[in-house]
XYZ file of C-alpha atoms in Angstrom:
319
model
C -20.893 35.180 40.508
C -21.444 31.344 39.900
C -24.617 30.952 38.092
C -25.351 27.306 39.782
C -25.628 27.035 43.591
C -23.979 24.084 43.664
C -20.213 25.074 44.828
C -18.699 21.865 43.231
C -20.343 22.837 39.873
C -18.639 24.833 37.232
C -20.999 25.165 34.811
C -20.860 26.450 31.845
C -16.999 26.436 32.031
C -17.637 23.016 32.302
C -20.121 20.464 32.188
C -23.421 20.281 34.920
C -22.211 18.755 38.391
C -24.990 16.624 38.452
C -25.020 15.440 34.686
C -27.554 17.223 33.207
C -26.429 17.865 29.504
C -29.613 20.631 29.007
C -28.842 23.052 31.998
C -32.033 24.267 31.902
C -33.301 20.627 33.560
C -31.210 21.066 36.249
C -33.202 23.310 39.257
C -29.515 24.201 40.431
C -28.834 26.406 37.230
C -29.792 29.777 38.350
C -30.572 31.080 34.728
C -33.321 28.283 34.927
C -36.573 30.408 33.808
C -38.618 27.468 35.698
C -37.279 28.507 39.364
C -35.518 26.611 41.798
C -38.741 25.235 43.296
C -39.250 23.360 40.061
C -37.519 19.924 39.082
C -38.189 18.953 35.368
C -37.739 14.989 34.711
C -35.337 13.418 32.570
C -36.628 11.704 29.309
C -35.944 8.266 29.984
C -33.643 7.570 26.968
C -31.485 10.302 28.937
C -28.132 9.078 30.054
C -26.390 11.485 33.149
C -23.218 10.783 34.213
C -21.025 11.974 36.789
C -18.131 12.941 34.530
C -17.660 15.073 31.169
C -15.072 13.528 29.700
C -12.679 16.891 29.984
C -9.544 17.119 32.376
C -10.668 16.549 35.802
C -10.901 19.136 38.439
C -10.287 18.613 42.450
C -13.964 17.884 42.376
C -13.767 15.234 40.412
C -10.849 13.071 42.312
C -13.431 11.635 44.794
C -15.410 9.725 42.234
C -11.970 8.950 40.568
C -10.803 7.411 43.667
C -13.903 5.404 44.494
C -12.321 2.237 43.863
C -8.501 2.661 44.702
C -6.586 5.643 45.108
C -4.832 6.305 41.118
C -1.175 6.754 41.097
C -0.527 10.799 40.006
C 2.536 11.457 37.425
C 3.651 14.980 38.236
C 4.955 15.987 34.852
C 7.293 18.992 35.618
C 9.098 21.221 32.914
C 9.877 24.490 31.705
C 7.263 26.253 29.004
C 7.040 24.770 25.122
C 9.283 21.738 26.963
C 6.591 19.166 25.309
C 5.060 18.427 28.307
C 1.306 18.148 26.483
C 3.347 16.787 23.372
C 4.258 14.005 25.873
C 0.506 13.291 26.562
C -0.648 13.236 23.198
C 1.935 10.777 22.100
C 0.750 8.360 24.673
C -2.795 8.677 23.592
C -2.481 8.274 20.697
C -0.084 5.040 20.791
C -3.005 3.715 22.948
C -5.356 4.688 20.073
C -3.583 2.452 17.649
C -3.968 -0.592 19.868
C -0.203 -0.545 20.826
C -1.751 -0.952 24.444
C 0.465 -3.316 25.893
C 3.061 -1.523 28.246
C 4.039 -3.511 30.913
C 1.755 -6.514 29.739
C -1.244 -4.646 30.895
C -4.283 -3.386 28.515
C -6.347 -0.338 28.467
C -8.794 -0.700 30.163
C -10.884 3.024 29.778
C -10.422 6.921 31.221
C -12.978 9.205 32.685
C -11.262 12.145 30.234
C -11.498 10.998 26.921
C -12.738 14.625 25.658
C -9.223 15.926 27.643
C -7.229 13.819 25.721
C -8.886 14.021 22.393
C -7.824 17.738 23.113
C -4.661 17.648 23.776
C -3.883 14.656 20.804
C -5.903 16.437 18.265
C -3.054 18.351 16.778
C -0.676 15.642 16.295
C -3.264 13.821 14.303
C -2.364 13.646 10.548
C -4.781 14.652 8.038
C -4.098 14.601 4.331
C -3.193 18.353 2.630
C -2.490 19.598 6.350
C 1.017 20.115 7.917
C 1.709 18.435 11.465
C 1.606 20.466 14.162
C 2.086 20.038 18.191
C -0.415 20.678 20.920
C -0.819 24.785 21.710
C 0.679 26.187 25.044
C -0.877 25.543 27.619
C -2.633 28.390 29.103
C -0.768 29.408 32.491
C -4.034 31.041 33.652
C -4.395 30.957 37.493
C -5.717 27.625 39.239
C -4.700 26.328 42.501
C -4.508 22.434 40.608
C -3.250 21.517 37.203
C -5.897 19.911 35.060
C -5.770 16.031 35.369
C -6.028 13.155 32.448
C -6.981 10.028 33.693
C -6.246 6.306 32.154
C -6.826 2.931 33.781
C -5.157 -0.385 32.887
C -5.589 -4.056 33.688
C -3.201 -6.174 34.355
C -2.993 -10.066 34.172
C -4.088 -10.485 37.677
C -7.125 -8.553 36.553
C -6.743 -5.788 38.530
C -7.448 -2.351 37.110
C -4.794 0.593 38.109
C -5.346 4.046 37.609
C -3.594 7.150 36.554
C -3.776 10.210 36.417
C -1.173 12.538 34.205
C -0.785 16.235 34.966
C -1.440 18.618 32.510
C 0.082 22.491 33.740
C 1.773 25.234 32.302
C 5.358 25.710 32.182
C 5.176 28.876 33.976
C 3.750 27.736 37.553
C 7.139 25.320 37.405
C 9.351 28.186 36.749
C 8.022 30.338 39.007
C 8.058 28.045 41.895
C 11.009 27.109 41.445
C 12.072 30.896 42.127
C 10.212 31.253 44.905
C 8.558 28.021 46.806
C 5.715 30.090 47.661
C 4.854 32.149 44.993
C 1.471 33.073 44.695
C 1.710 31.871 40.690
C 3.359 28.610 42.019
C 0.208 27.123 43.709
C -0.846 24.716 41.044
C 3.087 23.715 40.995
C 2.863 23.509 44.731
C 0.359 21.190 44.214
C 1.680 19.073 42.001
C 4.699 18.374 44.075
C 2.875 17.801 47.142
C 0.218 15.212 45.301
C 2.134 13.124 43.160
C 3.936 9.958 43.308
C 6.136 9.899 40.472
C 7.800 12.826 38.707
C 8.624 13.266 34.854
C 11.367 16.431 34.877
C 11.501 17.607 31.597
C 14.528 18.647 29.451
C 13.971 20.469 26.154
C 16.892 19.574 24.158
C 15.563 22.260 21.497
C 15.932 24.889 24.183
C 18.958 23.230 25.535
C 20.728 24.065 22.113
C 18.877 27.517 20.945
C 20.200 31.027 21.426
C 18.903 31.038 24.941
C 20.624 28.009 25.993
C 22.279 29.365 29.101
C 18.853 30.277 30.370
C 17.587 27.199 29.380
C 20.103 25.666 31.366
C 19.910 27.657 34.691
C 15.836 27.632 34.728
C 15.928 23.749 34.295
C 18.856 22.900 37.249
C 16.725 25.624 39.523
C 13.535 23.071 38.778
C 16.047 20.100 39.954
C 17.032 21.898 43.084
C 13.303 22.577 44.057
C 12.106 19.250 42.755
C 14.559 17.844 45.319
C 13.957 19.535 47.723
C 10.520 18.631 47.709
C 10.364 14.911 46.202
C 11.209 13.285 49.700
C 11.904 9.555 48.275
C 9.407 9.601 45.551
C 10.823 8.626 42.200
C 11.969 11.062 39.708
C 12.610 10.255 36.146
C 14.706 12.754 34.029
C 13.098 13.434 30.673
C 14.729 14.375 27.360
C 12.138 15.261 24.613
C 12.916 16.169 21.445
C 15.611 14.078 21.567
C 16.442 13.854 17.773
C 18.018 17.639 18.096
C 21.491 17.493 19.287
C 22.755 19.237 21.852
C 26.295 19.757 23.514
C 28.083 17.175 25.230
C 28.870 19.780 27.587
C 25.436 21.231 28.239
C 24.119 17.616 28.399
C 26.813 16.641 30.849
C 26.002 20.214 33.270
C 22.670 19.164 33.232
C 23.440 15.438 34.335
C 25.494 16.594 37.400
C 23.004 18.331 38.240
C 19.870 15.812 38.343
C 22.405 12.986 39.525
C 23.969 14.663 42.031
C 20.824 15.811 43.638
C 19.025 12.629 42.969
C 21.252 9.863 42.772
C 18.415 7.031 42.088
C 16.497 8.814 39.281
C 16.285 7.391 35.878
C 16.838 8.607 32.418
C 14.738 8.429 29.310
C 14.930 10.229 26.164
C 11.609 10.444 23.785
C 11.092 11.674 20.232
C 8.245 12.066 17.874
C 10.456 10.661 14.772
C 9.343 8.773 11.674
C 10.224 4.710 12.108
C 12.579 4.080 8.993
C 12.232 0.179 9.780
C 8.427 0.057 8.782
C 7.231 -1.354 12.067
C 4.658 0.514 13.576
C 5.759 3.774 14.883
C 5.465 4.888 18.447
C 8.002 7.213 18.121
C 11.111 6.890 20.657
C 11.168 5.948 23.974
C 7.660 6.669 24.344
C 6.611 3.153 25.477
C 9.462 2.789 27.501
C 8.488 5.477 29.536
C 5.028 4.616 29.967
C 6.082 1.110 31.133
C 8.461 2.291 33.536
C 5.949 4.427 35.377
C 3.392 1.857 35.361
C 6.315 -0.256 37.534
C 6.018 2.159 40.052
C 4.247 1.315 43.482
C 2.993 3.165 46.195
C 4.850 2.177 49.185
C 2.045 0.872 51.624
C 3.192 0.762 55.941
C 3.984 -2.271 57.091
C 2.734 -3.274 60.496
C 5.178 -4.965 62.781
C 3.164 -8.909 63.221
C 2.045 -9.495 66.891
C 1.921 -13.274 68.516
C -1.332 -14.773 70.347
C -0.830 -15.574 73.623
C -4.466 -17.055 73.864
C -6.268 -19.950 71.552
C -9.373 -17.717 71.772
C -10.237 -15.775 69.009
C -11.149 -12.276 70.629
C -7.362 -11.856 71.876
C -5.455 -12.726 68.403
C -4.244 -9.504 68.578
C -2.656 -9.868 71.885
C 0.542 -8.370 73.631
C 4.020 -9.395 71.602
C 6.296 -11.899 72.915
């Protein structure tokens, strides 16, 4: 049972619909002592706002799009591929103030709190060992969660983005079976997004299981294009300092290229940077700039001829 009436409000799972950081102000909250008939004020020096700062929701892509509808990376890739590893590197390149891909700036997110969570692991901290973000949960969910960043470009327009964030499993299962019931979120991925990142794990690609590794990933290039329609799809190698076989890298190459002859190729690393320059890993930035050269195709309109000087029939029948 949801304990707010509000059906677009998840609280406590996540923060108050309506902004109200003490539930118990908010006449929604049906553990409110005060009743639903009562509406407590707000302190003044109270700041609501209409976002938490975590991963969006479906909810939440309304207020998102407000302004202009954001472009949505479909990031697509087997479990432990480095999907969320691939997020957290790009926050925290942005972090540093190495914000210039594509000679555009940062220019804010409406999920700081989901990134902090995700980058938290890979932050270094002295007398700890690095780690890598934890697996993300494949707990059921009918839409991945969703980490938004906006950037401005020279022309002073603002773009926005927003990264998916799912679990390896939804991918692998729906690409098994297009409508499996554990495929929804994966279904809705494919159907939402504008741009795809398919993921190879070179680590798996090269491990005991590497013929597995190798099967499940060509199965997620036959359903990706199947489904992609004309949509760009960039093929992804992470953890690309572990080496893999020529021959497994070349199987896996036929198989993207030959099903989708225009996608791209980029290969990214979290590696040390031997030169001393600041270190943004490999191919990191690269990436990021490449996606943020991608643009929504728009309809064009076939132009029509006047036929009249008056204004009220501009619009009128082509010669």
């Amino acid at each position: 049972m949801n304990p707010c009436s509000r059906p677009t409000c998840f609280a406590p799972e996540s923060t108050c619909d309506l902004g109200f950081l003490d539930r118990a102000k908010c006449s929604a909250w049906k553990g409110n002592e005060q009743g639903s008939d009562s509406q407590p004020g707000t302190a003044p020096d109270e700041l609501l706002l209409p976002w938490s700062g975590s991963a969006l929701g479906l909810v939440d892509l309304g207020f998102v799009a407000g302004q202009a509808k954001p472009l949505v990376v479909g990031i697509a890739g087997p479990q432990n591929a480095g999907k969320t590893t691939l997020l957290a590197a790009w926050y925290l390149i942005l972090g540093r103030g190495l914000d210039n891909p594509g000679n555009s700036i940062f220019s804010g997110s409406y999920s700081l709190a989901g990134w902090e969570a995700v980058a938290s692991a890979l932050r270094w901290k002295p007398g700890q060992q690095p780690t890598f973000p934890p697996h993300t949960s494949s707990r059921g969910g009918r839409a991945p969660g969703l980490l938004h960043l906006a950037f401005r470009e020279r022309t002073e327009q603002t773009r926005s983005y927003l990264f998916t964030d799912a679990p390896g499993e939804w991918f692998q299962k729906w690409a098994v079976n297009r409508e499996a019931f554990d495929g929804e979120g994966a279904r809705w991925v494919a159907e939402h997004s504008d741009v795809f990142l398919l993921i190879a794990d070179r680590e798996a690609l090269s491990g005991a299981n590497m013929g597995s590794a190798r099967g499940a990933l060509q199965l997620l290039a036959r359903r990706l294009a199947a489904e992609r329609a004309t949509r760009p799809v960039a093929l992804v190698w992470t953890k690309s300092d572990v080496a893999v076989a020529p021959a497994m890298e070349k199987a896996i190459r036929e198989t993207v290229f030959g099903l989708m002859p225009d996608a791209v190729e980029f290969s990214v690393s979290i590696i040390s940077n031997p030169s001393g320059a600041p270190d943004t890993g490999k191919g990191f930035v690269e990436l990021l700039e490449w996606i943020q050269r991608i643009r929504r195709k728009h309809i064009t309109l076939a132009s029509a001829s006047a036929n009249s000087a008056d204004p009220l029939f501009m619009l009128g029948s082509r010669q």
